[in-house]
Amino acid sequence: MNNGYTQLSNGVQMPWVGLGVWTPEREDATEAIKRALEIGYRSIDTASAYGNEEQVGRAVAESGIPRKDLFITTKVGNGDQGYESTLRAFESSMEKLQMEYLDLYLIHWPVEGKSLDTWRALELLYKQQRVRAIGVSNFHIKDLEALLSVAEIVPMVNQIEFHPLLTHMELRAYCKQHGIQMEAWSPLMKGMLSGNKTLDDIARSHGKTVAQIILRWDIQSGFVTIPKSFNATRLLENISIFDFTLTEEEMGRIALLNKNEKMPMPDLSKFRNL
Ligand code: NDP
């Protein structure tokens, strides 16, 4: 299944839909990733903080899919931020992933006093061609302004919480102006949007599920999306969004759902290095 690609500012092609592999319960992701690759996913989003880079590496190696056909993202954790420590963290991630190069390396969260040094390390890795693209996550306008005031390379991606209740209109305009591709984390709001009447009505009129409507809305809004599912039926459902289009009117109705509402933060003490 061809699931469509967007082109980053440096020309690199990134799939519109990828598989997120963060699980609060720390479920083993290996089988789900293998299943996802079998049904057509080509992009996997992990992070050193998720503790499952080895599982991503194992699933990719066992899939037999040529490395050049995949798009692998990982992130430098907060505890590793800084110049030298980021370079070390990168080598550690690559060893766990069993890969020679990475497609996208992100700063997981802005850390005051450290992220600018972290960015210099990412720029070096990019220049050395160890990563095909570099970017940030959870960066708001003030964080991006600070970064852009010293950066040699403008981030290619900004991965943020994005769903119909949180639409970040100002940040989107800023990123668009700077050629930064937006990417949605927790696009399904972890299932909290099931039962929403507007989404239910639109889903019914297209013969699709609410999840498919949200994910289609993501890509029509210009966001790469990375829903997490370890369930075979939902994995297929989440990538089957390229055979219909939401109308302008439907896009507008979904836009009206925005409440600038973030999801409750999980207990971060469970996560290594976040
Ligand atoms: P999602 O919004 O992707 O929701 C995942 C939940 O929804 C799971 O419980 C999953 O269960 C369920 N689900 C998946 N598909 C469907 C469907 N079609 N119908 C109904 N339920 C469904 O939340 P996440 O927080 O996992 O976000 C996705 C990814 O974003 C993460 O895995 C991670 O890679 C990334 N992320 C990045 C962050 C950052 O700071 N940069 C922060 C948080 C997430 P099941 O597995 O049983 O299908």
PDB file of C-alpha atoms and ligand atoms in Angstrom:
ATOM      1  CA  MET A   1       0.000   0.000   0.000  1.00  0.00           C
ATOM      2  CA  ASN A   2       1.394   3.387  -0.966  1.00  0.00           C
ATOM      3  CA  ASN A   3       0.691   5.607   2.006  1.00  0.00           C
ATOM      4  CA  GLY A   4       1.919   8.910   0.611  1.00  0.00           C
ATOM      5  CA  TYR A   5       4.899  11.118   1.420  1.00  0.00           C
ATOM      6  CA  THR A   6       5.529  14.738   2.255  1.00  0.00           C
ATOM      7  CA  GLN A   7       8.758  16.457   1.240  1.00  0.00           C
ATOM      8  CA  LEU A   8      10.813  18.072   4.006  1.00  0.00           C
ATOM      9  CA  SER A   9      12.619  21.380   3.433  1.00  0.00           C
ATOM     10  CA  ASN A  10      15.846  19.544   2.525  1.00  0.00           C
ATOM     11  CA  GLY A  11      14.082  17.354  -0.056  1.00  0.00           C
ATOM     12  CA  VAL A  12      13.849  14.211   2.108  1.00  0.00           C
ATOM     13  CA  GLN A  13      10.587  12.296   1.665  1.00  0.00           C
ATOM     14  CA  MET A  14       8.741  11.480   4.905  1.00  0.00           C
ATOM     15  CA  PRO A  15       5.635   9.257   5.040  1.00  0.00           C
ATOM     16  CA  TRP A  16       2.454  11.104   6.024  1.00  0.00           C
ATOM     17  CA  VAL A  17       1.514   8.225   8.351  1.00  0.00           C
ATOM     18  CA  GLY A  18       3.867   6.421  10.703  1.00  0.00           C
ATOM     19  CA  LEU A  19       3.555   4.135  13.680  1.00  0.00           C
ATOM     20  CA  GLY A  20       4.017   5.631  17.150  1.00  0.00           C
ATOM     21  CA  VAL A  21       5.470   3.076  19.560  1.00  0.00           C
ATOM     22  CA  TRP A  22       5.232   4.748  22.945  1.00  0.00           C
ATOM     23  CA  THR A  23       3.350   2.650  25.501  1.00  0.00           C
ATOM     24  CA  PRO A  24       2.912   3.693  29.113  1.00  0.00           C
ATOM     25  CA  GLU A  25       2.595   0.019  30.026  1.00  0.00           C
ATOM     26  CA  ARG A  26       5.872  -0.772  28.306  1.00  0.00           C
ATOM     27  CA  GLU A  27       4.321  -3.473  26.141  1.00  0.00           C
ATOM     28  CA  ASP A  28       6.802  -5.173  23.818  1.00  0.00           C
ATOM     29  CA  ALA A  29       6.455  -3.447  20.443  1.00  0.00           C
ATOM     30  CA  THR A  30       8.366  -5.966  18.286  1.00  0.00           C
ATOM     31  CA  GLU A  31       5.444  -7.988  16.912  1.00  0.00           C
ATOM     32  CA  ALA A  32       3.262  -4.902  16.363  1.00  0.00           C
ATOM     33  CA  ILE A  33       6.033  -3.198  14.383  1.00  0.00           C
ATOM     34  CA  LYS A  34       6.583  -6.306  12.263  1.00  0.00           C
ATOM     35  CA  ARG A  35       2.848  -6.492  11.597  1.00  0.00           C
ATOM     36  CA  ALA A  36       2.747  -2.776  10.741  1.00  0.00           C
ATOM     37  CA  LEU A  37       5.634  -3.156   8.281  1.00  0.00           C
ATOM     38  CA  GLU A  38       3.872  -6.133   6.679  1.00  0.00           C
ATOM     39  CA  ILE A  39       0.712  -4.121   6.038  1.00  0.00           C
ATOM     40  CA  GLY A  40       2.496  -1.129   4.562  1.00  0.00           C
ATOM     41  CA  TYR A  41       3.789   1.204   7.281  1.00  0.00           C
ATOM     42  CA  ARG A  42       7.240   2.520   6.392  1.00  0.00           C
ATOM     43  CA  SER A  43       7.763   5.028   9.210  1.00  0.00           C
ATOM     44  CA  ILE A  44       8.332   4.284  12.916  1.00  0.00           C
ATOM     45  CA  ASP A  45       8.477   6.914  15.661  1.00  0.00           C
ATOM     46  CA  THR A  46      10.432   5.956  18.782  1.00  0.00           C
ATOM     47  CA  ALA A  47      12.555   7.789  21.383  1.00  0.00           C
ATOM     48  CA  SER A  48      15.335   6.844  23.759  1.00  0.00           C
ATOM     49  CA  ALA A  49      12.868   7.572  26.577  1.00  0.00           C
ATOM     50  CA  TYR A  50      10.450   4.893  25.339  1.00  0.00           C
ATOM     51  CA  GLY A  51      12.986   2.178  26.115  1.00  0.00           C
ATOM     52  CA  ASN A  52      12.114   0.230  22.952  1.00  0.00           C
ATOM     53  CA  GLU A  53      14.736   1.219  20.373  1.00  0.00           C
ATOM     54  CA  GLU A  54      16.112  -2.358  20.498  1.00  0.00           C
ATOM     55  CA  GLN A  55      12.644  -3.657  19.671  1.00  0.00           C
ATOM     56  CA  VAL A  56      12.393  -1.295  16.685  1.00  0.00           C
ATOM     57  CA  GLY A  57      15.824  -2.467  15.503  1.00  0.00           C
ATOM     58  CA  ARG A  58      14.875  -6.134  15.879  1.00  0.00           C
ATOM     59  CA  ALA A  59      11.530  -5.747  14.090  1.00  0.00           C
ATOM     60  CA  VAL A  60      13.144  -3.837  11.200  1.00  0.00           C
ATOM     61  CA  ALA A  61      15.960  -6.390  10.860  1.00  0.00           C
ATOM     62  CA  GLU A  62      13.517  -9.307  10.882  1.00  0.00           C
ATOM     63  CA  SER A  63      11.125  -7.625   8.422  1.00  0.00           C
ATOM     64  CA  GLY A  64      13.583  -8.002   5.535  1.00  0.00           C
ATOM     65  CA  ILE A  65      12.497  -4.590   4.170  1.00  0.00           C
ATOM     66  CA  PRO A  66      15.449  -2.684   2.660  1.00  0.00           C
ATOM     67  CA  ARG A  67      16.625   0.022   5.066  1.00  0.00           C
ATOM     68  CA  LYS A  68      16.373   2.674   2.330  1.00  0.00           C
ATOM     69  CA  ASP A  69      12.602   2.090   2.122  1.00  0.00           C
ATOM     70  CA  LEU A  70      12.074   2.920   5.820  1.00  0.00           C
ATOM     71  CA  PHE A  71      11.854   6.168   7.725  1.00  0.00           C
ATOM     72  CA  ILE A  72      13.042   5.801  11.333  1.00  0.00           C
ATOM     73  CA  THR A  73      12.729   8.572  13.912  1.00  0.00           C
ATOM     74  CA  THR A  74      14.194   8.657  17.400  1.00  0.00           C
ATOM     75  CA  LYS A  75      14.656  11.454  19.940  1.00  0.00           C
ATOM     76  CA  VAL A  76      17.307  12.641  22.334  1.00  0.00           C
ATOM     77  CA  GLY A  77      15.960  12.508  25.892  1.00  0.00           C
ATOM     78  CA  ASN A  78      16.063  15.422  28.300  1.00  0.00           C
ATOM     79  CA  GLY A  79      18.712  13.856  30.544  1.00  0.00           C
ATOM     80  CA  ASP A  80      21.071  13.553  27.562  1.00  0.00           C
ATOM     81  CA  GLN A  81      20.764  17.131  26.335  1.00  0.00           C
ATOM     82  CA  GLY A  82      23.942  19.164  25.835  1.00  0.00           C
ATOM     83  CA  TYR A  83      26.534  18.905  23.039  1.00  0.00           C
ATOM     84  CA  GLU A  84      28.811  15.974  23.980  1.00  0.00           C
ATOM     85  CA  SER A  85      26.067  14.060  25.795  1.00  0.00           C
ATOM     86  CA  THR A  86      23.790  14.262  22.745  1.00  0.00           C
ATOM     87  CA  LEU A  87      26.538  12.871  20.517  1.00  0.00           C
ATOM     88  CA  ARG A  88      26.963   9.991  22.985  1.00  0.00           C
ATOM     89  CA  ALA A  89      23.196   9.457  23.221  1.00  0.00           C
ATOM     90  CA  PHE A  90      22.977   9.297  19.428  1.00  0.00           C
ATOM     91  CA  GLU A  91      25.610   6.525  19.258  1.00  0.00           C
ATOM     92  CA  SER A  92      23.766   4.619  21.976  1.00  0.00           C
ATOM     93  CA  SER A  93      20.452   4.907  20.097  1.00  0.00           C
ATOM     94  CA  MET A  94      22.073   3.771  16.848  1.00  0.00           C
ATOM     95  CA  GLU A  95      23.577   0.751  18.565  1.00  0.00           C
ATOM     96  CA  LYS A  96      20.179  -0.211  19.964  1.00  0.00           C
ATOM     97  CA  LEU A  97      18.497   0.350  16.602  1.00  0.00           C
ATOM     98  CA  GLN A  98      21.314  -1.602  14.838  1.00  0.00           C
ATOM     99  CA  MET A  99      21.372   1.049  12.117  1.00  0.00           C
ATOM    100  CA  GLU A 100      24.083   2.916  10.228  1.00  0.00           C
ATOM    101  CA  TYR A 101      22.054   6.072   9.781  1.00  0.00           C
ATOM    102  CA  LEU A 102      18.830   7.603  11.048  1.00  0.00           C
ATOM    103  CA  ASP A 103      16.113   9.333   9.029  1.00  0.00           C
ATOM    104  CA  LEU A 104      15.026  11.871  11.644  1.00  0.00           C
ATOM    105  CA  TYR A 105      16.573  12.844  14.991  1.00  0.00           C
ATOM    106  CA  LEU A 106      14.481  15.097  17.239  1.00  0.00           C
ATOM    107  CA  ILE A 107      15.084  17.021  20.458  1.00  0.00           C
ATOM    108  CA  HIS A 108      12.330  15.446  22.574  1.00  0.00           C
ATOM    109  CA  TRP A 109      11.487  18.531  24.668  1.00  0.00           C
ATOM    110  CA  PRO A 110      13.038  21.993  24.997  1.00  0.00           C
ATOM    111  CA  VAL A 111      15.349  22.107  28.039  1.00  0.00           C
ATOM    112  CA  GLU A 112      16.353  25.577  29.155  1.00  0.00           C
ATOM    113  CA  GLY A 113      20.076  26.211  28.992  1.00  0.00           C
ATOM    114  CA  LYS A 114      20.739  23.002  27.052  1.00  0.00           C
ATOM    115  CA  SER A 115      18.671  22.735  23.867  1.00  0.00           C
ATOM    116  CA  LEU A 116      20.838  25.150  21.863  1.00  0.00           C
ATOM    117  CA  ASP A 117      23.914  22.982  22.532  1.00  0.00           C
ATOM    118  CA  THR A 118      21.851  19.899  21.757  1.00  0.00           C
ATOM    119  CA  TRP A 119      20.913  21.496  18.435  1.00  0.00           C
ATOM    120  CA  ARG A 120      24.587  22.095  17.558  1.00  0.00           C
ATOM    121  CA  ALA A 121      25.160  18.364  18.063  1.00  0.00           C
ATOM    122  CA  LEU A 122      22.228  17.532  15.771  1.00  0.00           C
ATOM    123  CA  GLU A 123      23.631  19.929  13.152  1.00  0.00           C
ATOM    124  CA  LEU A 124      26.969  18.104  13.302  1.00  0.00           C
ATOM    125  CA  LEU A 125      25.282  14.699  12.912  1.00  0.00           C
ATOM    126  CA  TYR A 126      23.369  16.071   9.923  1.00  0.00           C
ATOM    127  CA  LYS A 127      26.509  17.454   8.291  1.00  0.00           C
ATOM    128  CA  GLN A 128      28.234  14.115   8.870  1.00  0.00           C
ATOM    129  CA  GLN A 129      25.272  12.446   7.100  1.00  0.00           C
ATOM    130  CA  ARG A 130      24.506  10.246  10.102  1.00  0.00           C
ATOM    131  CA  VAL A 131      20.914  11.597   9.988  1.00  0.00           C
ATOM    132  CA  ARG A 132      18.906  12.546   6.918  1.00  0.00           C
ATOM    133  CA  ALA A 133      16.855  15.180   8.740  1.00  0.00           C
ATOM    134  CA  ILE A 134      16.867  16.902  12.131  1.00  0.00           C
ATOM    135  CA  GLY A 135      14.082  18.522  14.094  1.00  0.00           C
ATOM    136  CA  VAL A 136      12.458  19.271  17.404  1.00  0.00           C
ATOM    137  CA  SER A 137       9.468  18.193  19.434  1.00  0.00           C
ATOM    138  CA  ASN A 138       7.253  20.157  21.814  1.00  0.00           C
ATOM    139  CA  PHE A 139       8.806  23.448  20.685  1.00  0.00           C
ATOM    140  CA  HIS A 140       6.509  26.474  20.867  1.00  0.00           C
ATOM    141  CA  ILE A 141       7.125  29.802  19.135  1.00  0.00           C
ATOM    142  CA  LYS A 142       9.369  31.187  21.883  1.00  0.00           C
ATOM    143  CA  ASP A 143      11.484  27.982  21.846  1.00  0.00           C
ATOM    144  CA  LEU A 144      11.790  28.116  18.047  1.00  0.00           C
ATOM    145  CA  GLU A 145      12.690  31.792  18.092  1.00  0.00           C
ATOM    146  CA  ALA A 146      15.520  31.113  20.547  1.00  0.00           C
ATOM    147  CA  LEU A 147      16.720  28.207  18.413  1.00  0.00           C
ATOM    148  CA  LEU A 148      16.521  30.061  15.103  1.00  0.00           C
ATOM    149  CA  SER A 149      18.488  32.983  16.535  1.00  0.00           C
ATOM    150  CA  VAL A 150      21.586  30.736  16.730  1.00  0.00           C
ATOM    151  CA  ALA A 151      20.865  27.798  14.412  1.00  0.00           C
ATOM    152  CA  GLU A 152      22.785  27.231  11.192  1.00  0.00           C
ATOM    153  CA  ILE A 153      20.148  24.768  10.051  1.00  0.00           C
ATOM    154  CA  VAL A 154      16.408  25.380  10.468  1.00  0.00           C
ATOM    155  CA  PRO A 155      14.670  22.308  12.001  1.00  0.00           C
ATOM    156  CA  MET A 156      12.917  20.287   9.327  1.00  0.00           C
ATOM    157  CA  VAL A 157      10.180  18.953  11.651  1.00  0.00           C
ATOM    158  CA  ASN A 158       8.352  19.990  14.842  1.00  0.00           C
ATOM    159  CA  GLN A 159       6.444  17.135  16.502  1.00  0.00           C
ATOM    160  CA  ILE A 160       3.744  18.371  18.878  1.00  0.00           C
ATOM    161  CA  GLU A 161       0.544  17.260  20.569  1.00  0.00           C
ATOM    162  CA  PHE A 162      -2.148  17.822  17.945  1.00  0.00           C
ATOM    163  CA  HIS A 163      -5.738  16.655  17.702  1.00  0.00           C
ATOM    164  CA  PRO A 164      -9.136  18.284  17.044  1.00  0.00           C
ATOM    165  CA  LEU A 165      -9.230  19.793  20.564  1.00  0.00           C
ATOM    166  CA  LEU A 166      -5.745  21.345  20.239  1.00  0.00           C
ATOM    167  CA  THR A 167      -5.000  22.921  16.863  1.00  0.00           C
ATOM    168  CA  HIS A 168      -2.103  25.385  17.486  1.00  0.00           C
ATOM    169  CA  MET A 169      -3.062  27.916  14.803  1.00  0.00           C
ATOM    170  CA  GLU A 170      -0.271  30.424  15.604  1.00  0.00           C
ATOM    171  CA  LEU A 171       2.450  27.799  15.856  1.00  0.00           C
ATOM    172  CA  ARG A 172       1.317  26.294  12.551  1.00  0.00           C
ATOM    173  CA  ALA A 173       1.562  29.648  10.806  1.00  0.00           C
ATOM    174  CA  TYR A 174       5.039  30.201  12.290  1.00  0.00           C
ATOM    175  CA  CYS A 175       6.282  26.762  11.223  1.00  0.00           C
ATOM    176  CA  LYS A 176       4.823  27.172   7.745  1.00  0.00           C
ATOM    177  CA  GLN A 177       6.621  30.497   7.367  1.00  0.00           C
ATOM    178  CA  HIS A 178       9.937  28.789   8.263  1.00  0.00           C
ATOM    179  CA  GLY A 179       9.377  25.654   6.171  1.00  0.00           C
ATOM    180  CA  ILE A 180       9.086  23.389   9.247  1.00  0.00           C
ATOM    181  CA  GLN A 181       6.948  20.274   8.723  1.00  0.00           C
ATOM    182  CA  MET A 182       4.459  19.760  11.571  1.00  0.00           C
ATOM    183  CA  GLU A 183       3.941  16.284  13.003  1.00  0.00           C
ATOM    184  CA  ALA A 184       1.099  15.237  15.338  1.00  0.00           C
ATOM    185  CA  TRP A 185       1.665  13.211  18.501  1.00  0.00           C
ATOM    186  CA  SER A 186      -1.300  11.617  20.299  1.00  0.00           C
ATOM    187  CA  PRO A 187      -3.350  12.368  17.170  1.00  0.00           C
ATOM    188  CA  LEU A 188      -6.226  10.204  18.435  1.00  0.00           C
ATOM    189  CA  MET A 189      -6.087  11.813  21.863  1.00  0.00           C
ATOM    190  CA  LYS A 190      -5.610   8.243  23.059  1.00  0.00           C
ATOM    191  CA  GLY A 191      -9.194   7.398  22.102  1.00  0.00           C
ATOM    192  CA  MET A 192     -10.713  10.271  24.103  1.00  0.00           C
ATOM    193  CA  LEU A 193     -12.545  11.580  21.017  1.00  0.00           C
ATOM    194  CA  SER A 194     -14.748   8.545  20.467  1.00  0.00           C
ATOM    195  CA  GLY A 195     -18.372   9.614  20.906  1.00  0.00           C
ATOM    196  CA  ASN A 196     -17.745  13.162  19.644  1.00  0.00           C
ATOM    197  CA  LYS A 197     -20.914  13.976  17.685  1.00  0.00           C
ATOM    198  CA  THR A 198     -19.297  16.063  14.929  1.00  0.00           C
ATOM    199  CA  LEU A 199     -16.661  13.402  14.256  1.00  0.00           C
ATOM    200  CA  ASP A 200     -19.258  10.602  14.467  1.00  0.00           C
ATOM    201  CA  ASP A 201     -21.487  12.342  11.898  1.00  0.00           C
ATOM    202  CA  ILE A 202     -18.614  12.930   9.465  1.00  0.00           C
ATOM    203  CA  ALA A 203     -17.398   9.350   9.952  1.00  0.00           C
ATOM    204  CA  ARG A 204     -20.846   7.972   9.177  1.00  0.00           C
ATOM    205  CA  SER A 205     -21.194  10.031   6.009  1.00  0.00           C
ATOM    206  CA  HIS A 206     -17.888   8.661   4.645  1.00  0.00           C
ATOM    207  CA  GLY A 207     -18.385   5.087   5.902  1.00  0.00           C
ATOM    208  CA  LYS A 208     -15.172   5.501   7.946  1.00  0.00           C
ATOM    209  CA  THR A 209     -14.301   5.374  11.638  1.00  0.00           C
ATOM    210  CA  VAL A 210     -13.739   8.406  13.869  1.00  0.00           C
ATOM    211  CA  ALA A 211     -10.024   7.521  14.024  1.00  0.00           C
ATOM    212  CA  GLN A 212      -9.810   7.544  10.210  1.00  0.00           C
ATOM    213  CA  ILE A 213     -11.555  10.932  10.055  1.00  0.00           C
ATOM    214  CA  ILE A 214      -9.086  12.403  12.569  1.00  0.00           C
ATOM    215  CA  LEU A 215      -6.033  10.978  10.790  1.00  0.00           C
ATOM    216  CA  ARG A 216      -7.290  12.164   7.404  1.00  0.00           C
ATOM    217  CA  TRP A 217      -7.901  15.607   8.957  1.00  0.00           C
ATOM    218  CA  ASP A 218      -4.275  15.561  10.179  1.00  0.00           C
ATOM    219  CA  ILE A 219      -2.804  15.083   6.749  1.00  0.00           C
ATOM    220  CA  GLN A 220      -5.233  17.493   5.076  1.00  0.00           C
ATOM    221  CA  SER A 221      -4.140  20.000   7.759  1.00  0.00           C
ATOM    222  CA  GLY A 222      -0.535  19.430   6.637  1.00  0.00           C
ATOM    223  CA  PHE A 223       0.474  17.297   9.643  1.00  0.00           C
ATOM    224  CA  VAL A 224       2.409  14.061   9.473  1.00  0.00           C
ATOM    225  CA  THR A 225       0.625  11.703  11.869  1.00  0.00           C
ATOM    226  CA  ILE A 226       1.904   8.824  14.021  1.00  0.00           C
ATOM    227  CA  PRO A 227      -1.002   7.000  15.707  1.00  0.00           C
ATOM    228  CA  LYS A 228       0.012   4.214  18.057  1.00  0.00           C
ATOM    229  CA  SER A 229      -1.742   0.867  17.785  1.00  0.00           C
ATOM    230  CA  PHE A 230      -0.514  -2.620  18.576  1.00  0.00           C
ATOM    231  CA  ASN A 231      -3.763  -4.176  17.349  1.00  0.00           C
ATOM    232  CA  ALA A 232      -3.772  -5.712  13.831  1.00  0.00           C
ATOM    233  CA  THR A 233      -7.245  -4.419  12.881  1.00  0.00           C
ATOM    234  CA  ARG A 234      -6.596  -0.879  14.094  1.00  0.00           C
ATOM    235  CA  LEU A 235      -3.131  -0.802  12.495  1.00  0.00           C
ATOM    236  CA  LEU A 236      -4.767  -1.410   9.121  1.00  0.00           C
ATOM    237  CA  GLU A 237      -7.603   1.015   9.888  1.00  0.00           C
ATOM    238  CA  ASN A 238      -5.181   3.815  10.763  1.00  0.00           C
ATOM    239  CA  ILE A 239      -3.288   3.630   7.500  1.00  0.00           C
ATOM    240  CA  SER A 240      -6.380   3.212   5.288  1.00  0.00           C
ATOM    241  CA  ILE A 241      -7.022   6.927   4.885  1.00  0.00           C
ATOM    242  CA  PHE A 242      -5.909   7.573   1.332  1.00  0.00           C
ATOM    243  CA  ASP A 243      -9.147   6.628  -0.437  1.00  0.00           C
ATOM    244  CA  PHE A 244     -11.324   9.549   0.646  1.00  0.00           C
ATOM    245  CA  THR A 245     -11.133  13.329   1.150  1.00  0.00           C
ATOM    246  CA  LEU A 246     -12.747  15.594   3.718  1.00  0.00           C
ATOM    247  CA  THR A 247     -14.581  18.549   2.205  1.00  0.00           C
ATOM    248  CA  GLU A 248     -13.760  22.175   3.090  1.00  0.00           C
ATOM    249  CA  GLU A 249     -17.015  22.267   5.034  1.00  0.00           C
ATOM    250  CA  GLU A 250     -16.044  19.162   7.060  1.00  0.00           C
ATOM    251  CA  MET A 251     -12.550  20.548   7.703  1.00  0.00           C
ATOM    252  CA  GLY A 252     -14.221  23.725   8.974  1.00  0.00           C
ATOM    253  CA  ARG A 253     -16.573  21.818  11.299  1.00  0.00           C
ATOM    254  CA  ILE A 254     -13.635  19.918  12.799  1.00  0.00           C
ATOM    255  CA  ALA A 255     -11.681  23.175  13.232  1.00  0.00           C
ATOM    256  CA  LEU A 256     -14.534  24.476  15.413  1.00  0.00           C
ATOM    257  CA  LEU A 257     -13.905  21.672  17.945  1.00  0.00           C
ATOM    258  CA  ASN A 258     -10.658  23.312  19.102  1.00  0.00           C
ATOM    259  CA  LYS A 259     -10.544  24.083  22.841  1.00  0.00           C
ATOM    260  CA  ASN A 260      -6.763  24.427  23.208  1.00  0.00           C
ATOM    261  CA  GLU A 261      -7.098  21.364  25.411  1.00  0.00           C
ATOM    262  CA  LYS A 262      -3.986  19.320  26.181  1.00  0.00           C
ATOM    263  CA  MET A 263      -4.153  15.742  27.341  1.00  0.00           C
ATOM    264  CA  PRO A 264      -3.404  15.073  30.997  1.00  0.00           C
ATOM    265  CA  MET A 265       0.335  14.489  31.418  1.00  0.00           C
ATOM    266  CA  PRO A 266       1.273  10.865  32.171  1.00  0.00           C
ATOM    267  CA  ASP A 267       3.381   9.958  35.192  1.00  0.00           C
ATOM    268  CA  LEU A 268       6.817  10.764  33.739  1.00  0.00           C
ATOM    269  CA  SER A 269       8.618   9.008  36.572  1.00  0.00           C
ATOM    270  CA  LYS A 270       7.856   5.773  34.684  1.00  0.00           C
ATOM    271  CA  PHE A 271      10.033   6.893  31.791  1.00  0.00           C
ATOM    272  CA  ARG A 272      13.741   6.561  31.609  1.00  0.00           C
ATOM    273  CA  ASN A 273      15.486   9.751  30.665  1.00  0.00           C
ATOM    274  CA  LEU A 274      12.562  12.012  29.866  1.00  0.00           C
TER     275      LEU A 274
HETATM  276  P1  NDP B   1      -2.671   8.035  20.151  1.00  0.00           P
HETATM  277  O1  NDP B   1      -3.501   9.263  20.065  1.00  0.00           O
HETATM  278  O2  NDP B   1      -1.957   7.538  18.961  1.00  0.00           O
HETATM  279  O3  NDP B   1      -3.617   6.924  20.743  1.00  0.00           O
HETATM  280  C1  NDP B   1      -3.159   5.635  21.017  1.00  0.00           C
HETATM  281  C2  NDP B   1      -4.291   4.877  21.725  1.00  0.00           C
HETATM  282  O4  NDP B   1      -5.444   4.804  20.875  1.00  0.00           O
HETATM  283  C3  NDP B   1      -3.911   3.476  22.084  1.00  0.00           C
HETATM  284  O5  NDP B   1      -4.534   3.166  23.318  1.00  0.00           O
HETATM  285  C4  NDP B   1      -4.503   2.628  20.962  1.00  0.00           C
HETATM  286  O6  NDP B   1      -4.831   1.343  21.444  1.00  0.00           O
HETATM  287  C5  NDP B   1      -5.739   3.428  20.596  1.00  0.00           C
HETATM  288  N1  NDP B   1      -6.065   3.342  19.168  1.00  0.00           N
HETATM  289  C6  NDP B   1      -5.198   3.323  18.121  1.00  0.00           C
HETATM  290  N2  NDP B   1      -5.855   3.280  16.957  1.00  0.00           N
HETATM  291  C7  NDP B   1      -7.174   3.275  17.262  1.00  0.00           C
HETATM  292  C8  NDP B   1      -8.349   3.215  16.483  1.00  0.00           C
HETATM  293  N3  NDP B   1      -8.312   3.168  15.154  1.00  0.00           N
HETATM  294  N4  NDP B   1      -9.553   3.192  17.130  1.00  0.00           N
HETATM  295  C9  NDP B   1      -9.606   3.244  18.471  1.00  0.00           C
HETATM  296  N5  NDP B   1      -8.521   3.290  19.276  1.00  0.00           N
HETATM  297  C10 NDP B   1      -7.316   3.316  18.672  1.00  0.00           C
HETATM  298  O7  NDP B   1      -1.667   8.292  21.378  1.00  0.00           O
HETATM  299  P2  NDP B   1      -0.107   8.203  21.662  1.00  0.00           P
HETATM  300  O8  NDP B   1       0.095   9.001  22.887  1.00  0.00           O
HETATM  301  O9  NDP B   1       0.404   6.823  21.640  1.00  0.00           O
HETATM  302  O10 NDP B   1       0.580   9.029  20.476  1.00  0.00           O
HETATM  303  C11 NDP B   1       1.061   8.439  19.281  1.00  0.00           C
HETATM  304  C12 NDP B   1       2.571   8.488  19.225  1.00  0.00           C
HETATM  305  O11 NDP B   1       3.038   9.836  19.338  1.00  0.00           O
HETATM  306  C13 NDP B   1       3.292   7.785  20.393  1.00  0.00           C
HETATM  307  O12 NDP B   1       3.222   6.389  20.301  1.00  0.00           O
HETATM  308  C14 NDP B   1       4.669   8.381  20.265  1.00  0.00           C
HETATM  309  O13 NDP B   1       5.375   7.735  19.227  1.00  0.00           O
HETATM  310  C15 NDP B   1       4.354   9.822  19.915  1.00  0.00           C
HETATM  311  N6  NDP B   1       4.343  10.699  21.095  1.00  0.00           N
HETATM  312  C16 NDP B   1       5.308  11.688  21.154  1.00  0.00           C
HETATM  313  C17 NDP B   1       5.366  12.547  22.228  1.00  0.00           C
HETATM  314  C18 NDP B   1       6.403  13.599  22.258  1.00  0.00           C
HETATM  315  O14 NDP B   1       6.588  14.234  23.313  1.00  0.00           O
HETATM  316  N7  NDP B   1       7.102  13.852  21.177  1.00  0.00           N
HETATM  317  C19 NDP B   1       4.437  12.434  23.364  1.00  0.00           C
HETATM  318  C20 NDP B   1       3.444  11.392  23.195  1.00  0.00           C
HETATM  319  C21 NDP B   1       3.407  10.589  22.095  1.00  0.00           C
HETATM  320  P3  NDP B   1      -4.417  -0.046  20.666  1.00  0.00           P
HETATM  321  O15 NDP B   1      -2.930  -0.147  20.671  1.00  0.00           O
HETATM  322  O16 NDP B   1      -5.062  -1.080  21.525  1.00  0.00           O
HETATM  323  O17 NDP B   1      -5.012   0.044  19.281  1.00  0.00           O
END
